Amino acid sequence: MENMAGIFKFSELRRSGKLLIKHECQGARFMRCFRTVAGQPKVHGSILKYCVYGAGVGVVAAASFWYKQVNQARQNFALEGSSSVIEKIKYKPPVEVSRKVISTVDTSGLKLTLFQYQSCPFCCKVRAFLDYYGIPYDIVEVNPVLRHEIKWSPYRKVPILLTKVNGGYQPLTDSSMIISLLASYLSDKSCPVENLVHYYPTVSMHDEEGKFKNEIVNKYFLMYQGPIPKDRTLNDIVEERKWRQWADDVFVHTLSPNVYRTLDEAYETFNWFSKIGRWEEYFPAWERSVMVNVGAWAMWLISKRLKRKHLLKDDVRESLYDGARHWMQGIRHRGTVFMGGDNPDLSDLAMYGVLKSIEGCEAFNDLLSHTSLGTWFNAVKEKVDSHAGSALLTG
């Protein structure tokens, strides 16, 4: 018998109710076993089983894809044109506090609980702000894979800052909105947190890919209830806002491709996260194993996509260095120690918080070796650790 693949020679051998077909193709020999039922050959059970499994996986994948598409369309329809603020909750979620940050210089009167990942750059921004102003807060360390600790919240990301207010607790989300709202409150406590939150509504809009996303408007704006403070100019406020947004929209996107640059670096980073986040104290061994192994592999893969998405250089370290140099150039242009002058402003605290999230990683050490960032970083660190901002508050 002749076909396009070559010449096959078939010989039949019957043995113990089985039919062996011997194939010879271009000098290579392949043996396949068939089982006969009522004299007819039937594909071996294992092959049939894999076919069934394959078909099942295909059906599940197709169903999942279409469900995702339909659900996304439904969400887009529901979100279009919507505008809302986060609802206040009556009772505090019954979640165990991981640790407490105490301050002896607090005059804010705020009672806060921060749901966080210790190494998340956005959580680090919030902590830098609270520490600088000497505001005490409780910390709930969230499992970054399973996220049991925030199952009470419809918002499934961190940070979430739960603030005690009249009649319950006000959840605050988005690190920049949290910082702007609290800074507004500290400048004038006559407007309570539950009122200020209405200045930061969440709206839905199209992103650059044409998909709907939730966005908090005004999140870089401070809501002064009266005139601009005498020690600030309009130019200062605009520059602070510009650099805060740059830290969120540009610089932060250089981090993941650098700390997860290789699989070894990804594992090193997650092991450092485990140490600095004290995961051994808060999570059982199996959860830590999942967090480290799944997290390292996932972020290593995701970092490749992020590199392309944010148009980083082939050597991602150079993009990291470029960002730091751009920041330091901005400070030199002002001719001051900090972007905020003699004291850190909200942009200094934002940039410091972002960098704090990678402080124990190889990428951070390389950054200090290749740029002049270290002097500024250590100066901000001293101000934050000493709660220097508390002296600037009016009470």
mmCIF file of C-alpha atoms in Angstrom:
data_model
loop_
_atom_site.group_PDB
_atom_site.id
_atom_site.type_symbol
_atom_site.label_atom_id
_atom_site.label_comp_id
_atom_site.label_asym_id
_atom_site.label_seq_id
_atom_site.Cartn_x
_atom_site.Cartn_y
_atom_site.Cartn_z
ATOM 1 C CA MET A 1 0.000 0.000 0.000
ATOM 2 C CA GLU A 2 1.441 3.331 -1.055
ATOM 3 C CA ASN A 3 0.535 6.809 0.193
ATOM 4 C CA MET A 4 2.063 10.293 0.628
ATOM 5 C CA ALA A 5 3.943 9.306 3.763
ATOM 6 C CA GLY A 6 5.744 6.379 2.172
ATOM 7 C CA ILE A 7 5.207 2.682 1.776
ATOM 8 C CA PHE A 8 3.645 0.693 4.620
ATOM 9 C CA LYS A 9 3.990 -3.023 4.891
ATOM 10 C CA PHE A 10 1.367 -4.683 7.014
ATOM 11 C CA SER A 11 1.547 -8.128 8.539
ATOM 12 C CA GLU A 12 -1.089 -9.528 10.842
ATOM 13 C CA LEU A 13 -0.285 -11.551 13.918
ATOM 14 C CA ARG A 14 -3.034 -12.885 16.153
ATOM 15 C CA ARG A 15 -2.083 -13.798 19.701
ATOM 16 C CA SER A 16 -4.353 -14.296 22.770
ATOM 17 C CA GLY A 17 -7.280 -12.422 21.270
ATOM 18 C CA LYS A 18 -5.179 -9.381 20.359
ATOM 19 C CA LEU A 19 -4.270 -8.074 16.968
ATOM 20 C CA LEU A 20 -0.789 -6.718 16.554
ATOM 21 C CA ILE A 21 -0.224 -4.565 13.562
ATOM 22 C CA LYS A 22 3.345 -4.053 12.639
ATOM 23 C CA HIS A 23 4.060 -0.832 10.818
ATOM 24 C CA GLU A 24 7.211 -0.197 8.882
ATOM 25 C CA CYS A 25 7.683 3.351 7.634
ATOM 26 C CA GLN A 26 10.904 4.590 6.110
ATOM 27 C CA GLY A 27 12.940 2.083 8.093
ATOM 28 C CA ALA A 28 11.337 3.060 11.440
ATOM 29 C CA ARG A 29 9.191 0.505 13.260
ATOM 30 C CA PHE A 30 6.254 1.404 15.466
ATOM 31 C CA MET A 31 4.137 -1.031 17.474
ATOM 32 C CA ARG A 32 0.552 -0.315 18.479
ATOM 33 C CA CYS A 33 -1.706 -2.617 20.395
ATOM 34 C CA PHE A 34 -5.413 -2.957 19.703
ATOM 35 C CA ARG A 35 -7.976 -4.904 21.631
ATOM 36 C CA THR A 36 -10.653 -6.788 19.684
ATOM 37 C CA VAL A 37 -14.267 -6.982 20.703
ATOM 38 C CA ALA A 38 -16.583 -9.162 18.595
ATOM 39 C CA GLY A 39 -13.828 -9.423 16.032
ATOM 40 C CA GLN A 40 -13.511 -5.635 15.514
ATOM 41 C CA PRO A 41 -10.445 -3.616 16.560
ATOM 42 C CA LYS A 42 -10.997 -0.915 19.227
ATOM 43 C CA VAL A 43 -8.702 1.867 20.330
ATOM 44 C CA HIS A 44 -6.876 1.059 23.559
ATOM 45 C CA GLY A 45 -8.648 2.343 26.711
ATOM 46 C CA SER A 46 -5.898 4.789 27.711
ATOM 47 C CA ILE A 47 -6.032 6.511 24.342
ATOM 48 C CA LEU A 48 -9.800 6.805 24.581
ATOM 49 C CA LYS A 49 -9.474 8.148 28.097
ATOM 50 C CA TYR A 50 -7.079 10.920 26.987
ATOM 51 C CA CYS A 51 -9.390 11.807 24.126
ATOM 52 C CA VAL A 52 -12.295 12.159 26.559
ATOM 53 C CA TYR A 53 -10.148 14.211 28.937
ATOM 54 C CA GLY A 54 -8.995 16.428 26.087
ATOM 55 C CA ALA A 55 -12.541 17.007 24.905
ATOM 56 C CA GLY A 56 -13.617 17.797 28.465
ATOM 57 C CA VAL A 57 -10.821 20.308 28.923
ATOM 58 C CA GLY A 58 -11.747 21.907 25.614
ATOM 59 C CA VAL A 59 -15.390 22.231 26.609
ATOM 60 C CA VAL A 60 -14.468 23.722 30.013
ATOM 61 C CA ALA A 61 -12.004 26.163 28.426
ATOM 62 C CA ALA A 62 -14.551 27.261 25.828
ATOM 63 C CA ALA A 63 -17.284 27.636 28.431
ATOM 64 C CA SER A 64 -14.950 29.632 30.692
ATOM 65 C CA PHE A 65 -13.976 31.907 27.818
ATOM 66 C CA TRP A 66 -17.545 32.667 26.828
ATOM 67 C CA TYR A 67 -18.610 33.115 30.443
ATOM 68 C CA LYS A 68 -15.803 35.606 30.916
ATOM 69 C CA GLN A 69 -16.803 37.476 27.771
ATOM 70 C CA VAL A 70 -20.487 37.608 28.699
ATOM 71 C CA ASN A 71 -19.717 38.543 32.313
ATOM 72 C CA GLN A 72 -17.351 41.302 31.180
ATOM 73 C CA ALA A 73 -20.016 42.685 28.858
ATOM 74 C CA ARG A 74 -22.546 42.578 31.700
ATOM 75 C CA GLN A 75 -20.145 44.387 34.026
ATOM 76 C CA ASN A 76 -19.376 46.998 31.391
ATOM 77 C CA PHE A 77 -23.073 47.646 30.870
ATOM 78 C CA ALA A 78 -23.629 47.955 34.630
ATOM 79 C CA LEU A 79 -20.604 50.194 35.124
ATOM 80 C CA GLU A 80 -21.135 52.551 32.217
ATOM 81 C CA GLY A 81 -21.831 56.011 33.523
ATOM 82 C CA SER A 82 -21.891 54.882 37.153
ATOM 83 C CA SER A 83 -20.519 56.975 39.993
ATOM 84 C CA SER A 84 -20.337 56.015 43.618
ATOM 85 C CA VAL A 85 -18.471 56.160 46.891
ATOM 86 C CA ILE A 86 -17.537 53.198 49.027
ATOM 87 C CA GLU A 87 -20.295 52.232 51.427
ATOM 88 C CA LYS A 88 -19.731 52.543 55.146
ATOM 89 C CA ILE A 89 -20.039 49.298 57.128
ATOM 90 C CA LYS A 90 -21.660 49.084 60.540
ATOM 91 C CA TYR A 91 -19.366 46.554 62.193
ATOM 92 C CA LYS A 92 -15.663 45.897 62.033
ATOM 93 C CA PRO A 93 -14.861 42.607 60.238
ATOM 94 C CA PRO A 94 -13.939 39.794 62.691
ATOM 95 C CA VAL A 95 -10.373 39.482 61.417
ATOM 96 C CA GLU A 96 -7.423 39.042 63.751
ATOM 97 C CA VAL A 97 -4.988 41.968 63.839
ATOM 98 C CA SER A 98 -1.453 40.933 62.861
ATOM 99 C CA ARG A 99 0.328 43.712 64.747
ATOM 100 C CA LYS A 100 -0.086 47.258 66.010
ATOM 101 C CA VAL A 101 1.962 50.355 65.169
ATOM 102 C CA ILE A 102 2.052 52.599 68.227
ATOM 103 C CA SER A 103 2.800 56.339 68.285
ATOM 104 C CA THR A 104 3.351 58.629 71.261
ATOM 105 C CA VAL A 105 3.083 61.810 69.183
ATOM 106 C CA ASP A 106 -0.352 61.268 67.649
ATOM 107 C CA THR A 107 -2.812 64.139 67.684
ATOM 108 C CA SER A 108 -5.014 62.962 64.804
ATOM 109 C CA GLY A 109 -7.622 61.064 66.812
ATOM 110 C CA LEU A 110 -7.895 58.555 63.942
ATOM 111 C CA LYS A 111 -8.491 54.840 64.577
ATOM 112 C CA LEU A 112 -7.224 52.927 61.579
ATOM 113 C CA THR A 113 -6.783 49.331 60.430
ATOM 114 C CA LEU A 114 -4.639 48.715 57.357
ATOM 115 C CA PHE A 115 -5.280 45.572 55.311
ATOM 116 C CA GLN A 116 -2.076 45.101 53.391
ATOM 117 C CA TYR A 117 0.754 43.089 51.867
ATOM 118 C CA GLN A 118 3.930 44.182 53.616
ATOM 119 C CA SER A 119 5.876 44.436 50.363
ATOM 120 C CA CYS A 120 3.148 45.976 48.165
ATOM 121 C CA PRO A 121 4.425 49.374 46.924
ATOM 122 C CA PHE A 122 0.981 50.954 47.330
ATOM 123 C CA CYS A 123 0.678 49.680 50.899
ATOM 124 C CA CYS A 124 4.192 50.940 51.595
ATOM 125 C CA LYS A 125 3.095 54.392 50.401
ATOM 126 C CA VAL A 126 0.253 54.454 52.934
ATOM 127 C CA ARG A 127 2.524 53.261 55.764
ATOM 128 C CA ALA A 128 5.137 55.897 54.886
ATOM 129 C CA PHE A 129 2.477 58.617 55.172
ATOM 130 C CA LEU A 130 1.095 57.309 58.490
ATOM 131 C CA ASP A 131 4.566 56.823 59.986
ATOM 132 C CA TYR A 132 5.768 60.250 58.889
ATOM 133 C CA TYR A 133 2.850 61.948 60.644
ATOM 134 C CA GLY A 134 3.055 59.649 63.660
ATOM 135 C CA ILE A 135 -0.440 58.199 63.258
ATOM 136 C CA PRO A 136 -0.967 54.814 64.969
ATOM 137 C CA TYR A 137 -2.674 51.983 63.116
ATOM 138 C CA ASP A 138 -3.383 48.282 63.261
ATOM 139 C CA ILE A 139 -2.114 45.984 60.519
ATOM 140 C CA VAL A 140 -3.872 42.950 59.071
ATOM 141 C CA GLU A 141 -1.453 41.020 56.872
ATOM 142 C CA VAL A 142 -3.374 39.618 53.903
ATOM 143 C CA ASN A 143 -2.492 36.323 52.229
ATOM 144 C CA PRO A 144 -1.587 37.532 48.696
ATOM 145 C CA VAL A 145 -2.803 34.308 47.052
ATOM 146 C CA LEU A 146 -5.904 33.264 49.041
ATOM 147 C CA ARG A 147 -6.904 36.691 50.481
ATOM 148 C CA HIS A 148 -9.126 35.259 53.237
ATOM 149 C CA GLU A 149 -8.668 38.420 55.285
ATOM 150 C CA ILE A 150 -10.525 40.709 52.859
ATOM 151 C CA LYS A 151 -13.361 38.383 51.880
ATOM 152 C CA TRP A 152 -15.703 40.818 53.679
ATOM 153 C CA SER A 153 -14.921 43.492 51.088
ATOM 154 C CA PRO A 154 -16.288 43.768 47.538
ATOM 155 C CA TYR A 155 -12.978 45.472 46.718
ATOM 156 C CA ARG A 156 -10.467 42.631 46.356
ATOM 157 C CA LYS A 157 -7.194 44.549 46.299
ATOM 158 C CA VAL A 158 -4.953 46.137 48.921
ATOM 159 C CA PRO A 159 -4.462 48.516 50.552
ATOM 160 C CA ILE A 160 -7.783 48.880 52.307
ATOM 161 C CA LEU A 161 -7.750 51.331 55.194
ATOM 162 C CA LEU A 162 -10.653 50.870 57.576
ATOM 163 C CA THR A 163 -11.384 54.096 59.440
ATOM 164 C CA LYS A 164 -13.557 54.373 62.550
ATOM 165 C CA VAL A 165 -16.267 56.974 61.963
ATOM 166 C CA ASN A 166 -19.598 57.881 63.496
ATOM 167 C CA GLY A 167 -21.973 54.968 63.101
ATOM 168 C CA GLY A 168 -19.441 52.416 61.868
ATOM 169 C CA TYR A 169 -16.342 52.064 59.734
ATOM 170 C CA GLN A 170 -15.461 53.732 56.462
ATOM 171 C CA PRO A 171 -13.343 51.615 54.064
ATOM 172 C CA LEU A 172 -10.871 53.653 52.033
ATOM 173 C CA THR A 173 -9.221 52.209 48.927
ATOM 174 C CA ASP A 174 -6.533 53.288 46.457
ATOM 175 C CA SER A 175 -3.315 54.437 48.101
ATOM 176 C CA SER A 176 -3.306 57.877 46.492
ATOM 177 C CA MET A 177 -6.906 58.563 47.455
ATOM 178 C CA ILE A 178 -6.222 57.376 51.025
ATOM 179 C CA ILE A 179 -3.259 59.733 51.338
ATOM 180 C CA SER A 180 -5.081 62.704 49.806
ATOM 181 C CA LEU A 181 -8.123 62.224 52.013
ATOM 182 C CA LEU A 182 -6.104 61.858 55.212
ATOM 183 C CA ALA A 183 -3.895 64.826 54.324
ATOM 184 C CA SER A 184 -7.057 66.882 53.730
ATOM 185 C CA TYR A 185 -8.413 65.795 57.102
ATOM 186 C CA LEU A 186 -5.158 66.596 58.933
ATOM 187 C CA SER A 187 -5.144 70.099 57.434
ATOM 188 C CA ASP A 188 -8.675 70.794 58.711
ATOM 189 C CA LYS A 189 -10.441 68.356 61.030
ATOM 190 C CA SER A 190 -13.723 70.247 60.844
ATOM 191 C CA CYS A 191 -14.700 68.041 57.907
ATOM 192 C CA PRO A 192 -14.889 64.400 59.074
ATOM 193 C CA VAL A 193 -13.621 61.466 57.055
ATOM 194 C CA GLU A 194 -17.113 60.215 56.189
ATOM 195 C CA ASN A 195 -17.833 63.583 54.558
ATOM 196 C CA LEU A 196 -14.486 63.913 52.792
ATOM 197 C CA VAL A 197 -14.946 60.545 51.091
ATOM 198 C CA HIS A 198 -17.722 62.042 48.940
ATOM 199 C CA TYR A 199 -15.135 64.261 47.263
ATOM 200 C CA TYR A 200 -13.494 61.120 45.877
ATOM 201 C CA PRO A 201 -16.213 59.244 43.977
ATOM 202 C CA THR A 202 -15.494 56.140 41.935
ATOM 203 C CA VAL A 203 -16.477 56.346 38.286
ATOM 204 C CA SER A 204 -16.148 53.885 35.415
ATOM 205 C CA MET A 205 -14.382 54.806 32.218
ATOM 206 C CA HIS A 206 -12.589 53.280 29.260
ATOM 207 C CA ASP A 207 -8.887 52.527 29.617
ATOM 208 C CA GLU A 208 -6.345 52.701 26.795
ATOM 209 C CA GLU A 209 -7.379 49.197 25.653
ATOM 210 C CA GLY A 210 -11.040 50.149 25.400
ATOM 211 C CA LYS A 211 -12.095 48.220 28.521
ATOM 212 C CA PHE A 212 -14.071 49.648 31.410
ATOM 213 C CA LYS A 213 -12.239 50.224 34.667
ATOM 214 C CA ASN A 214 -13.101 51.789 37.996
ATOM 215 C CA GLU A 215 -11.230 54.969 38.725
ATOM 216 C CA ILE A 216 -11.313 57.284 41.737
ATOM 217 C CA VAL A 217 -11.515 60.839 40.466
ATOM 218 C CA ASN A 218 -9.688 63.641 42.267
ATOM 219 C CA LYS A 219 -7.427 61.130 44.005
ATOM 220 C CA TYR A 220 -4.373 63.409 43.775
ATOM 221 C CA PHE A 221 -6.266 66.485 45.028
ATOM 222 C CA LEU A 222 -6.327 67.770 48.595
ATOM 223 C CA MET A 223 -9.730 69.089 49.623
ATOM 224 C CA TYR A 224 -8.999 72.271 51.554
ATOM 225 C CA GLN A 225 -12.058 73.604 53.339
ATOM 226 C CA GLY A 226 -10.699 77.139 53.310
ATOM 227 C CA PRO A 227 -7.832 79.094 51.695
ATOM 228 C CA ILE A 228 -4.617 77.322 50.652
ATOM 229 C CA PRO A 229 -2.253 77.084 53.666
ATOM 230 C CA LYS A 230 0.112 80.062 53.906
ATOM 231 C CA ASP A 231 3.226 77.891 53.714
ATOM 232 C CA ARG A 232 2.178 76.519 50.294
ATOM 233 C CA THR A 233 1.967 78.051 46.834
ATOM 234 C CA LEU A 234 -0.239 76.932 43.964
ATOM 235 C CA ASN A 235 2.908 75.913 42.069
ATOM 236 C CA ASP A 236 3.984 73.695 45.003
ATOM 237 C CA ILE A 237 0.603 71.977 44.996
ATOM 238 C CA VAL A 238 0.636 71.393 41.230
ATOM 239 C CA GLU A 239 4.214 70.037 41.276
ATOM 240 C CA GLU A 240 3.435 67.720 44.189
ATOM 241 C CA ARG A 241 0.391 66.377 42.340
ATOM 242 C CA LYS A 242 2.401 65.881 39.131
ATOM 243 C CA TRP A 243 5.157 63.880 40.806
ATOM 244 C CA ARG A 244 2.729 61.763 42.818
ATOM 245 C CA GLN A 245 0.994 60.752 39.624
ATOM 246 C CA TRP A 246 4.331 60.092 37.913
ATOM 247 C CA ALA A 247 5.325 57.726 40.719
ATOM 248 C CA ASP A 248 2.065 55.791 40.226
ATOM 249 C CA ASP A 249 1.831 55.878 36.445
ATOM 250 C CA VAL A 250 5.476 55.530 35.448
ATOM 251 C CA PHE A 251 8.042 54.651 38.072
ATOM 252 C CA VAL A 252 6.127 51.936 39.919
ATOM 253 C CA HIS A 253 5.844 49.961 36.661
ATOM 254 C CA THR A 254 9.615 49.533 36.512
ATOM 255 C CA LEU A 255 9.649 47.546 39.759
ATOM 256 C CA SER A 256 8.089 44.156 38.934
ATOM 257 C CA PRO A 257 10.113 43.506 35.761
ATOM 258 C CA ASN A 258 13.248 44.203 37.814
ATOM 259 C CA VAL A 259 12.607 42.280 41.038
ATOM 260 C CA TYR A 260 11.188 39.312 39.062
ATOM 261 C CA ARG A 261 13.690 39.643 36.204
ATOM 262 C CA THR A 262 14.794 36.001 36.467
ATOM 263 C CA LEU A 263 13.213 33.024 38.200
ATOM 264 C CA ASP A 264 16.023 33.042 40.764
ATOM 265 C CA GLU A 265 15.395 36.715 41.516
ATOM 266 C CA ALA A 266 11.654 36.028 41.760
ATOM 267 C CA TYR A 267 12.240 33.340 44.403
ATOM 268 C CA GLU A 268 14.739 35.560 46.210
ATOM 269 C CA THR A 269 12.195 38.397 46.217
ATOM 270 C CA PHE A 270 9.350 36.253 47.552
ATOM 271 C CA ASN A 271 11.553 34.761 50.269
ATOM 272 C CA TRP A 272 12.434 38.305 51.293
ATOM 273 C CA PHE A 273 8.734 39.187 51.242
ATOM 274 C CA SER A 274 8.110 36.211 53.541
ATOM 275 C CA LYS A 275 10.778 37.417 55.953
ATOM 276 C CA ILE A 276 9.868 41.099 55.998
ATOM 277 C CA GLY A 277 6.142 40.316 56.083
ATOM 278 C CA ARG A 278 6.646 37.826 58.952
ATOM 279 C CA TRP A 279 4.595 35.226 57.074
ATOM 280 C CA GLU A 280 5.889 32.525 59.412
ATOM 281 C CA GLU A 281 3.946 34.190 62.240
ATOM 282 C CA TYR A 282 0.717 34.727 60.338
ATOM 283 C CA PHE A 283 0.283 31.851 57.895
ATOM 284 C CA PRO A 284 0.595 28.046 58.150
ATOM 285 C CA ALA A 285 3.465 26.312 56.339
ATOM 286 C CA TRP A 286 1.350 25.108 53.418
ATOM 287 C CA GLU A 287 0.016 28.610 52.762
ATOM 288 C CA ARG A 288 3.545 30.049 52.840
ATOM 289 C CA SER A 289 4.675 27.398 50.381
ATOM 290 C CA VAL A 290 1.837 28.278 48.016
ATOM 291 C CA MET A 291 2.509 32.000 48.398
ATOM 292 C CA VAL A 292 6.226 31.681 47.650
ATOM 293 C CA ASN A 293 6.132 29.066 44.894
ATOM 294 C CA VAL A 294 2.986 30.146 43.075
ATOM 295 C CA GLY A 295 3.807 33.799 43.600
ATOM 296 C CA ALA A 296 7.385 33.547 42.306
ATOM 297 C CA TRP A 297 6.451 31.618 39.177
ATOM 298 C CA ALA A 298 3.406 33.768 38.445
ATOM 299 C CA MET A 299 5.219 37.079 38.873
ATOM 300 C CA TRP A 300 8.206 35.898 36.848
ATOM 301 C CA LEU A 301 5.846 35.174 33.951
ATOM 302 C CA ILE A 302 3.762 38.315 34.452
ATOM 303 C CA SER A 303 6.874 40.504 34.588
ATOM 304 C CA LYS A 304 7.627 39.644 30.942
ATOM 305 C CA ARG A 305 4.234 40.941 29.882
ATOM 306 C CA LEU A 306 4.625 44.050 32.056
ATOM 307 C CA LYS A 307 7.980 44.778 30.446
ATOM 308 C CA ARG A 308 6.345 44.852 27.015
ATOM 309 C CA LYS A 309 3.235 46.682 28.180
ATOM 310 C CA HIS A 310 5.173 49.550 29.758
ATOM 311 C CA LEU A 311 7.791 49.709 26.994
ATOM 312 C CA LEU A 312 10.786 49.100 29.237
ATOM 313 C CA LYS A 313 14.254 48.694 27.808
ATOM 314 C CA ASP A 314 15.653 45.253 26.979
ATOM 315 C CA ASP A 315 17.852 45.630 30.049
ATOM 316 C CA VAL A 316 15.099 46.508 32.519
ATOM 317 C CA ARG A 317 17.634 47.759 35.039
ATOM 318 C CA GLU A 318 18.293 50.727 32.746
ATOM 319 C CA SER A 319 14.608 51.697 32.873
ATOM 320 C CA LEU A 320 14.781 51.543 36.687
ATOM 321 C CA TYR A 321 17.906 53.718 36.737
ATOM 322 C CA ASP A 322 16.360 56.183 34.267
ATOM 323 C CA GLY A 323 13.352 56.648 36.540
ATOM 324 C CA ALA A 324 15.512 57.311 39.583
ATOM 325 C CA ARG A 325 17.692 59.769 37.661
ATOM 326 C CA HIS A 326 14.606 61.628 36.419
ATOM 327 C CA TRP A 327 13.374 61.941 40.012
ATOM 328 C CA MET A 328 16.737 63.200 41.306
ATOM 329 C CA GLN A 329 16.953 65.680 38.423
ATOM 330 C CA GLY A 330 13.599 67.097 39.546
ATOM 331 C CA ILE A 331 14.935 67.611 43.071
ATOM 332 C CA ARG A 332 18.151 69.232 41.804
ATOM 333 C CA HIS A 333 16.058 71.592 39.690
ATOM 334 C CA ARG A 334 14.299 72.747 42.868
ATOM 335 C CA GLY A 335 17.639 73.108 44.656
ATOM 336 C CA THR A 336 16.357 71.498 47.858
ATOM 337 C CA VAL A 337 16.920 68.350 49.884
ATOM 338 C CA PHE A 338 13.457 66.991 49.113
ATOM 339 C CA MET A 339 10.953 67.513 46.338
ATOM 340 C CA GLY A 340 8.896 69.271 49.016
ATOM 341 C CA GLY A 341 11.724 71.603 50.058
ATOM 342 C CA ASP A 342 13.164 71.332 53.551
ATOM 343 C CA ASN A 343 10.676 68.610 54.454
ATOM 344 C CA PRO A 344 9.217 65.741 52.437
ATOM 345 C CA ASP A 345 5.917 66.423 50.707
ATOM 346 C CA LEU A 346 3.398 63.821 49.540
ATOM 347 C CA SER A 347 5.399 63.110 46.392
ATOM 348 C CA ASP A 348 8.529 62.378 48.455
ATOM 349 C CA LEU A 349 6.534 60.026 50.666
ATOM 350 C CA ALA A 350 4.981 58.330 47.632
ATOM 351 C CA MET A 351 8.324 57.760 45.910
ATOM 352 C CA TYR A 352 9.925 56.628 49.161
ATOM 353 C CA GLY A 353 7.087 54.172 49.815
ATOM 354 C CA VAL A 354 7.357 52.700 46.325
ATOM 355 C CA LEU A 355 11.094 52.185 46.762
ATOM 356 C CA LYS A 356 10.683 50.840 50.286
ATOM 357 C CA SER A 357 8.790 47.891 48.807
ATOM 358 C CA ILE A 358 11.958 46.580 47.106
ATOM 359 C CA GLU A 359 14.522 47.648 49.720
ATOM 360 C CA GLY A 360 15.745 44.101 50.388
ATOM 361 C CA CYS A 361 15.979 43.035 46.735
ATOM 362 C CA GLU A 362 18.973 42.818 44.429
ATOM 363 C CA ALA A 363 17.396 45.435 42.169
ATOM 364 C CA PHE A 364 17.385 47.994 45.009
ATOM 365 C CA ASN A 365 21.065 47.443 45.776
ATOM 366 C CA ASP A 366 21.883 47.838 42.071
ATOM 367 C CA LEU A 367 19.820 51.040 42.003
ATOM 368 C CA LEU A 368 21.817 52.602 44.839
ATOM 369 C CA SER A 369 25.073 51.557 43.150
ATOM 370 C CA HIS A 370 24.220 53.123 39.783
ATOM 371 C CA THR A 371 22.414 56.335 40.807
ATOM 372 C CA SER A 372 22.625 59.118 43.398
ATOM 373 C CA LEU A 373 19.281 58.134 44.930
ATOM 374 C CA GLY A 374 20.716 56.855 48.227
ATOM 375 C CA THR A 375 21.290 60.235 49.897
ATOM 376 C CA TRP A 376 17.706 61.360 49.304
ATOM 377 C CA PHE A 377 16.263 57.953 50.270
ATOM 378 C CA ASN A 378 18.124 57.863 53.582
ATOM 379 C CA ALA A 379 17.112 61.466 54.360
ATOM 380 C CA VAL A 380 13.427 60.605 53.874
ATOM 381 C CA LYS A 381 13.855 57.400 55.885
ATOM 382 C CA GLU A 382 15.180 59.428 58.832
ATOM 383 C CA LYS A 383 12.203 61.811 58.665
ATOM 384 C CA VAL A 384 9.679 58.962 58.431
ATOM 385 C CA ASP A 385 11.204 56.875 61.202
ATOM 386 C CA SER A 386 11.289 59.885 63.562
ATOM 387 C CA HIS A 387 7.650 60.867 62.778
ATOM 388 C CA ALA A 388 8.932 64.298 61.795
ATOM 389 C CA GLY A 389 5.658 65.247 60.141
ATOM 390 C CA SER A 390 3.818 65.250 63.467
ATOM 391 C CA ALA A 391 5.564 68.517 64.372
ATOM 392 C CA LEU A 392 4.059 70.166 61.274
ATOM 393 C CA LEU A 393 0.468 69.428 62.243
ATOM 394 C CA THR A 394 -1.551 72.199 63.866
ATOM 395 C CA GLY A 395 -3.272 69.790 66.261
#
